[in-house]
């Protein structure tokens, strides 16, 4: 039943709701009086902690992550590695995530009783760093700085471009355009070496060891 946790002078501390009685004795004449008091409590205790459901826990840099909350009412605050990140809605949206956003996320619901969700751990893998070499020609605006422009001498015989930075490579070139349609050619390999036999635009997709992909675009031209 109800019990007193501690007393100090005429102050009693309790931790369970219920009906308590207090008796006051006058030692001078032996008279005493008893009174009762009813203490109410939140019988439900603290609300249940919200649960988190994430679209993914391991992503490549640049991805968009959405974490949906079940349970919990405002006010609420999201934390990353113990620091508030300024998002206070039930759904956490992270667009274009980078390495600095990896870590442990929790949602804290405050109010009369504060509860914290179980942590959600996010891993952000880097995209591969792509390098393109053109021994027979020259290049401006290399990968990652815009559209790479590669100038090669003619005739285009025995000319190759060498890509590096990944585990597999795919090059897409446009062979022709007819009536608004494009005829494309896709070549794949694991060494990054592609023969060049025609000028024109190309798109190179490089897949790193962690499975993340980076796509760079360029154009091959001749004098």
mmCIF file of C-alpha atoms in Angstrom:
data_model
loop_
_atom_site.group_PDB
_atom_site.id
_atom_site.type_symbol
_atom_site.label_atom_id
_atom_site.label_comp_id
_atom_site.label_asym_id
_atom_site.label_seq_id
_atom_site.Cartn_x
_atom_site.Cartn_y
_atom_site.Cartn_z
ATOM 1 C CA UNK A 1 0.000 0.000 0.000
ATOM 2 C CA UNK A 2 0.993 3.684 0.187
ATOM 3 C CA UNK A 3 4.140 4.349 2.143
ATOM 4 C CA UNK A 4 6.236 7.296 3.233
ATOM 5 C CA UNK A 5 9.627 7.509 1.603
ATOM 6 C CA UNK A 6 11.197 9.993 4.021
ATOM 7 C CA UNK A 7 10.334 12.622 6.625
ATOM 8 C CA UNK A 8 12.005 15.832 7.656
ATOM 9 C CA UNK A 9 10.316 17.798 10.423
ATOM 10 C CA UNK A 10 6.694 18.234 9.445
ATOM 11 C CA UNK A 11 7.368 17.341 5.762
ATOM 12 C CA UNK A 12 6.744 13.824 4.434
ATOM 13 C CA UNK A 13 7.781 12.602 0.975
ATOM 14 C CA UNK A 14 5.795 9.861 -0.751
ATOM 15 C CA UNK A 15 6.194 8.115 -4.121
ATOM 16 C CA UNK A 16 2.861 6.284 -4.425
ATOM 17 C CA UNK A 17 -0.597 7.786 -4.725
ATOM 18 C CA UNK A 18 -3.243 6.925 -2.088
ATOM 19 C CA UNK A 19 -4.760 8.010 1.196
ATOM 20 C CA UNK A 20 -2.374 8.958 3.989
ATOM 21 C CA UNK A 21 -3.141 9.758 7.638
ATOM 22 C CA UNK A 22 -1.220 12.051 9.916
ATOM 23 C CA UNK A 23 -1.504 12.134 13.701
ATOM 24 C CA UNK A 24 -0.429 15.150 15.772
ATOM 25 C CA UNK A 25 0.232 14.619 19.508
ATOM 26 C CA UNK A 26 0.365 17.345 22.142
ATOM 27 C CA UNK A 27 2.827 16.019 24.710
ATOM 28 C CA UNK A 28 1.716 18.577 27.296
ATOM 29 C CA UNK A 29 -1.730 17.080 27.823
ATOM 30 C CA UNK A 30 -1.564 13.834 25.884
ATOM 31 C CA UNK A 31 -4.236 14.898 23.418
ATOM 32 C CA UNK A 32 -3.906 14.025 19.766
ATOM 33 C CA UNK A 33 -5.762 14.519 16.489
ATOM 34 C CA UNK A 34 -5.699 12.537 13.262
ATOM 35 C CA UNK A 35 -6.437 13.704 9.732
ATOM 36 C CA UNK A 36 -6.164 12.126 6.294
ATOM 37 C CA UNK A 37 -5.019 13.425 2.946
ATOM 38 C CA UNK A 38 -5.439 11.920 -0.536
ATOM 39 C CA UNK A 39 -2.445 12.017 -2.875
ATOM 40 C CA UNK A 40 -3.110 11.445 -6.566
ATOM 41 C CA UNK A 41 -0.571 10.221 -9.084
ATOM 42 C CA UNK A 42 -0.318 9.544 -12.775
ATOM 43 C CA UNK A 43 -1.276 5.889 -12.693
ATOM 44 C CA UNK A 44 -0.023 5.460 -16.258
ATOM 45 C CA UNK A 45 3.483 6.528 -15.361
ATOM 46 C CA UNK A 46 5.728 8.013 -18.016
ATOM 47 C CA UNK A 47 4.415 7.722 -21.595
ATOM 48 C CA UNK A 48 5.979 5.011 -23.742
ATOM 49 C CA UNK A 49 9.113 5.989 -25.623
ATOM 50 C CA UNK A 50 8.539 6.742 -29.333
ATOM 51 C CA UNK A 51 9.767 4.192 -31.839
ATOM 52 C CA UNK A 52 11.761 5.135 -34.929
ATOM 53 C CA UNK A 53 11.538 3.634 -38.393
ATOM 54 C CA UNK A 54 14.199 4.753 -40.884
ATOM 55 C CA UNK A 55 14.237 4.417 -44.661
ATOM 56 C CA UNK A 56 17.830 3.175 -44.371
ATOM 57 C CA UNK A 57 20.653 3.016 -41.847
ATOM 58 C CA UNK A 58 23.620 2.725 -44.249
ATOM 59 C CA UNK A 59 23.661 5.150 -47.184
ATOM 60 C CA UNK A 60 25.977 6.763 -49.687
ATOM 61 C CA UNK A 61 26.841 10.442 -49.383
ATOM 62 C CA UNK A 62 24.203 12.614 -51.017
ATOM 63 C CA UNK A 63 21.275 10.328 -50.196
ATOM 64 C CA UNK A 64 18.037 11.442 -48.542
ATOM 65 C CA UNK A 65 17.042 9.802 -45.256
ATOM 66 C CA UNK A 66 13.601 9.846 -43.637
ATOM 67 C CA UNK A 67 12.993 8.690 -40.061
ATOM 68 C CA UNK A 68 9.329 8.275 -39.113
ATOM 69 C CA UNK A 69 8.192 8.350 -35.480
ATOM 70 C CA UNK A 70 5.456 6.216 -33.956
ATOM 71 C CA UNK A 71 4.158 7.562 -30.659
ATOM 72 C CA UNK A 72 5.134 10.752 -28.862
ATOM 73 C CA UNK A 73 3.540 14.175 -28.950
ATOM 74 C CA UNK A 74 4.976 17.689 -29.095
ATOM 75 C CA UNK A 75 7.129 19.231 -27.825
ATOM 76 C CA UNK A 76 9.920 17.087 -29.239
ATOM 77 C CA UNK A 77 13.531 17.547 -30.325
ATOM 78 C CA UNK A 78 15.971 15.472 -32.385
ATOM 79 C CA UNK A 79 19.545 14.958 -31.191
ATOM 80 C CA UNK A 80 22.653 13.768 -33.045
ATOM 81 C CA UNK A 81 25.407 12.385 -30.822
ATOM 82 C CA UNK A 82 23.854 14.214 -27.869
ATOM 83 C CA UNK A 83 23.519 17.599 -29.599
ATOM 84 C CA UNK A 84 20.197 19.119 -30.753
ATOM 85 C CA UNK A 85 19.949 19.534 -34.523
ATOM 86 C CA UNK A 86 17.008 21.952 -34.649
ATOM 87 C CA UNK A 87 14.380 19.573 -36.052
ATOM 88 C CA UNK A 88 11.255 19.340 -33.893
ATOM 89 C CA UNK A 89 8.752 17.458 -36.041
ATOM 90 C CA UNK A 90 7.764 13.807 -35.699
ATOM 91 C CA UNK A 91 9.406 12.977 -39.035
ATOM 92 C CA UNK A 92 13.132 13.604 -39.448
ATOM 93 C CA UNK A 93 14.229 14.342 -43.023
ATOM 94 C CA UNK A 94 17.899 14.577 -43.962
ATOM 95 C CA UNK A 95 18.619 15.533 -47.559
ATOM 96 C CA UNK A 96 21.988 15.164 -49.273
ATOM 97 C CA UNK A 97 23.591 13.625 -46.187
ATOM 98 C CA UNK A 98 27.330 13.941 -45.688
ATOM 99 C CA UNK A 99 29.862 12.217 -43.423
ATOM 100 C CA UNK A 100 29.370 14.794 -40.645
ATOM 101 C CA UNK A 101 25.724 13.706 -40.312
ATOM 102 C CA UNK A 102 26.596 10.109 -39.462
ATOM 103 C CA UNK A 103 26.110 9.000 -35.875
ATOM 104 C CA UNK A 104 23.452 8.210 -33.286
ATOM 105 C CA UNK A 105 20.067 9.958 -33.511
ATOM 106 C CA UNK A 106 17.424 10.012 -30.767
ATOM 107 C CA UNK A 107 14.096 11.775 -30.379
ATOM 108 C CA UNK A 108 13.367 13.349 -26.996
ATOM 109 C CA UNK A 109 9.736 14.056 -26.127
ATOM 110 C CA UNK A 110 9.493 16.567 -23.294
ATOM 111 C CA UNK A 111 6.593 17.768 -21.147
ATOM 112 C CA UNK A 112 5.347 16.577 -17.756
ATOM 113 C CA UNK A 113 7.383 13.411 -18.307
ATOM 114 C CA UNK A 114 10.389 13.307 -20.627
ATOM 115 C CA UNK A 115 11.061 10.164 -22.664
ATOM 116 C CA UNK A 116 13.783 9.322 -25.156
ATOM 117 C CA UNK A 117 13.563 6.953 -28.097
ATOM 118 C CA UNK A 118 15.980 4.128 -28.689
ATOM 119 C CA UNK A 119 18.911 5.398 -30.809
ATOM 120 C CA UNK A 120 18.976 5.185 -34.585
ATOM 121 C CA UNK A 121 22.502 4.774 -35.979
ATOM 122 C CA UNK A 122 23.271 6.270 -39.407
ATOM 123 C CA UNK A 123 26.357 5.350 -41.449
ATOM 124 C CA UNK A 124 27.290 7.549 -44.416
ATOM 125 C CA UNK A 125 29.695 5.991 -46.916
ATOM 126 C CA UNK A 126 31.751 8.280 -49.186
ATOM 127 C CA UNK A 127 31.420 8.356 -52.960
ATOM 128 C CA UNK A 128 34.439 7.195 -54.956
ATOM 129 C CA UNK A 129 36.965 9.787 -56.079
ATOM 130 C CA UNK A 130 37.206 9.537 -59.859
ATOM 131 C CA UNK A 131 40.332 10.222 -61.890
ATOM 132 C CA UNK A 132 40.472 10.216 -65.696
ATOM 133 C CA UNK A 133 43.753 10.069 -67.613
ATOM 134 C CA UNK A 134 44.065 10.791 -71.345
ATOM 135 C CA UNK A 135 47.727 10.157 -72.267
ATOM 136 C CA UNK A 136 47.185 11.026 -75.959
ATOM 137 C CA UNK A 137 45.262 14.235 -75.330
ATOM 138 C CA UNK A 138 44.408 17.000 -72.881
ATOM 139 C CA UNK A 139 41.510 17.615 -70.498
ATOM 140 C CA UNK A 140 39.923 20.622 -68.824
ATOM 141 C CA UNK A 141 37.241 20.635 -66.097
ATOM 142 C CA UNK A 142 38.192 17.255 -64.703
ATOM 143 C CA UNK A 143 35.814 14.920 -62.833
ATOM 144 C CA UNK A 144 33.966 16.609 -60.009
ATOM 145 C CA UNK A 145 34.453 20.138 -61.376
ATOM 146 C CA UNK A 146 31.843 20.105 -64.129
ATOM 147 C CA UNK A 147 31.716 18.641 -67.612
ATOM 148 C CA UNK A 148 35.142 17.275 -68.501
ATOM 149 C CA UNK A 149 36.283 18.325 -71.982
ATOM 150 C CA UNK A 150 38.832 15.956 -73.494
ATOM 151 C CA UNK A 151 40.652 16.999 -76.651
ATOM 152 C CA UNK A 152 42.257 14.154 -78.639
ATOM 153 C CA UNK A 153 44.255 14.236 -81.847
ATOM 154 C CA UNK A 154 42.983 12.651 -85.044
ATOM 155 C CA UNK A 155 42.718 10.028 -86.251
ATOM 156 C CA UNK A 156 41.154 8.312 -83.235
ATOM 157 C CA UNK A 157 43.018 5.059 -83.664
ATOM 158 C CA UNK A 158 44.369 3.165 -80.689
ATOM 159 C CA UNK A 159 43.266 5.989 -78.361
ATOM 160 C CA UNK A 160 42.058 5.133 -74.861
ATOM 161 C CA UNK A 161 40.877 6.878 -71.718
ATOM 162 C CA UNK A 162 41.799 5.504 -68.307
ATOM 163 C CA UNK A 163 39.448 5.936 -65.330
ATOM 164 C CA UNK A 164 40.365 4.970 -61.767
ATOM 165 C CA UNK A 165 39.004 5.221 -58.247
ATOM 166 C CA UNK A 166 36.548 2.332 -58.172
ATOM 167 C CA UNK A 167 35.941 -1.376 -58.477
ATOM 168 C CA UNK A 168 33.806 -1.281 -61.634
ATOM 169 C CA UNK A 169 33.176 1.199 -64.433
ATOM 170 C CA UNK A 170 30.411 1.883 -66.932
ATOM 171 C CA UNK A 171 30.717 4.284 -69.844
ATOM 172 C CA UNK A 172 27.695 5.438 -71.799
ATOM 173 C CA UNK A 173 28.167 7.177 -75.158
ATOM 174 C CA UNK A 174 25.691 8.525 -77.681
ATOM 175 C CA UNK A 175 26.336 7.021 -81.090
ATOM 176 C CA UNK A 176 23.637 8.837 -83.044
ATOM 177 C CA UNK A 177 20.388 10.788 -82.766
ATOM 178 C CA UNK A 178 17.540 9.921 -85.147
ATOM 179 C CA UNK A 179 14.138 11.619 -85.121
ATOM 180 C CA UNK A 180 14.547 12.720 -81.535
ATOM 181 C CA UNK A 181 15.767 9.311 -80.353
ATOM 182 C CA UNK A 182 19.263 8.517 -79.132
ATOM 183 C CA UNK A 183 21.241 5.430 -80.018
ATOM 184 C CA UNK A 184 23.426 4.684 -77.028
ATOM 185 C CA UNK A 185 26.247 2.298 -76.300
ATOM 186 C CA UNK A 186 27.111 1.149 -72.772
ATOM 187 C CA UNK A 187 30.438 -0.523 -71.971
ATOM 188 C CA UNK A 188 31.366 -2.019 -68.615
ATOM 189 C CA UNK A 189 34.632 -3.295 -67.166
ATOM 190 C CA UNK A 190 36.683 -3.495 -63.995
ATOM 191 C CA UNK A 191 39.910 -1.855 -65.199
ATOM 192 C CA UNK A 192 38.492 1.522 -66.270
ATOM 193 C CA UNK A 193 40.115 1.445 -69.721
ATOM 194 C CA UNK A 194 37.857 2.454 -72.614
ATOM 195 C CA UNK A 195 38.781 2.746 -76.262
ATOM 196 C CA UNK A 196 37.864 6.039 -77.896
ATOM 197 C CA UNK A 197 36.832 5.838 -81.540
ATOM 198 C CA UNK A 198 34.469 8.767 -81.928
ATOM 199 C CA UNK A 199 34.007 12.287 -80.528
ATOM 200 C CA UNK A 200 30.920 13.256 -78.572
ATOM 201 C CA UNK A 201 29.459 13.285 -75.054
ATOM 202 C CA UNK A 202 29.940 10.490 -72.567
ATOM 203 C CA UNK A 203 28.774 9.588 -69.083
ATOM 204 C CA UNK A 204 31.029 7.573 -66.776
ATOM 205 C CA UNK A 205 29.674 5.833 -63.657
ATOM 206 C CA UNK A 206 32.222 4.530 -61.141
ATOM 207 C CA UNK A 207 31.281 2.117 -58.350
ATOM 208 C CA UNK A 208 33.492 2.106 -55.251
ATOM 209 C CA UNK A 209 34.351 -0.749 -52.891
ATOM 210 C CA UNK A 210 31.478 0.240 -50.598
ATOM 211 C CA UNK A 211 28.945 0.056 -53.435
ATOM 212 C CA UNK A 212 28.532 3.829 -53.735
ATOM 213 C CA UNK A 213 28.472 5.296 -57.225
ATOM 214 C CA UNK A 214 29.672 8.570 -58.689
ATOM 215 C CA UNK A 215 28.718 9.657 -62.206
ATOM 216 C CA UNK A 216 30.756 12.204 -64.155
ATOM 217 C CA UNK A 217 29.970 13.642 -67.548
ATOM 218 C CA UNK A 218 32.226 14.823 -70.296
ATOM 219 C CA UNK A 219 32.670 15.351 -73.991
ATOM 220 C CA UNK A 220 35.415 14.178 -76.334
ATOM 221 C CA UNK A 221 36.399 16.550 -79.084
ATOM 222 C CA UNK A 222 38.984 16.691 -81.842
ATOM 223 C CA UNK A 223 40.792 19.727 -83.187
#
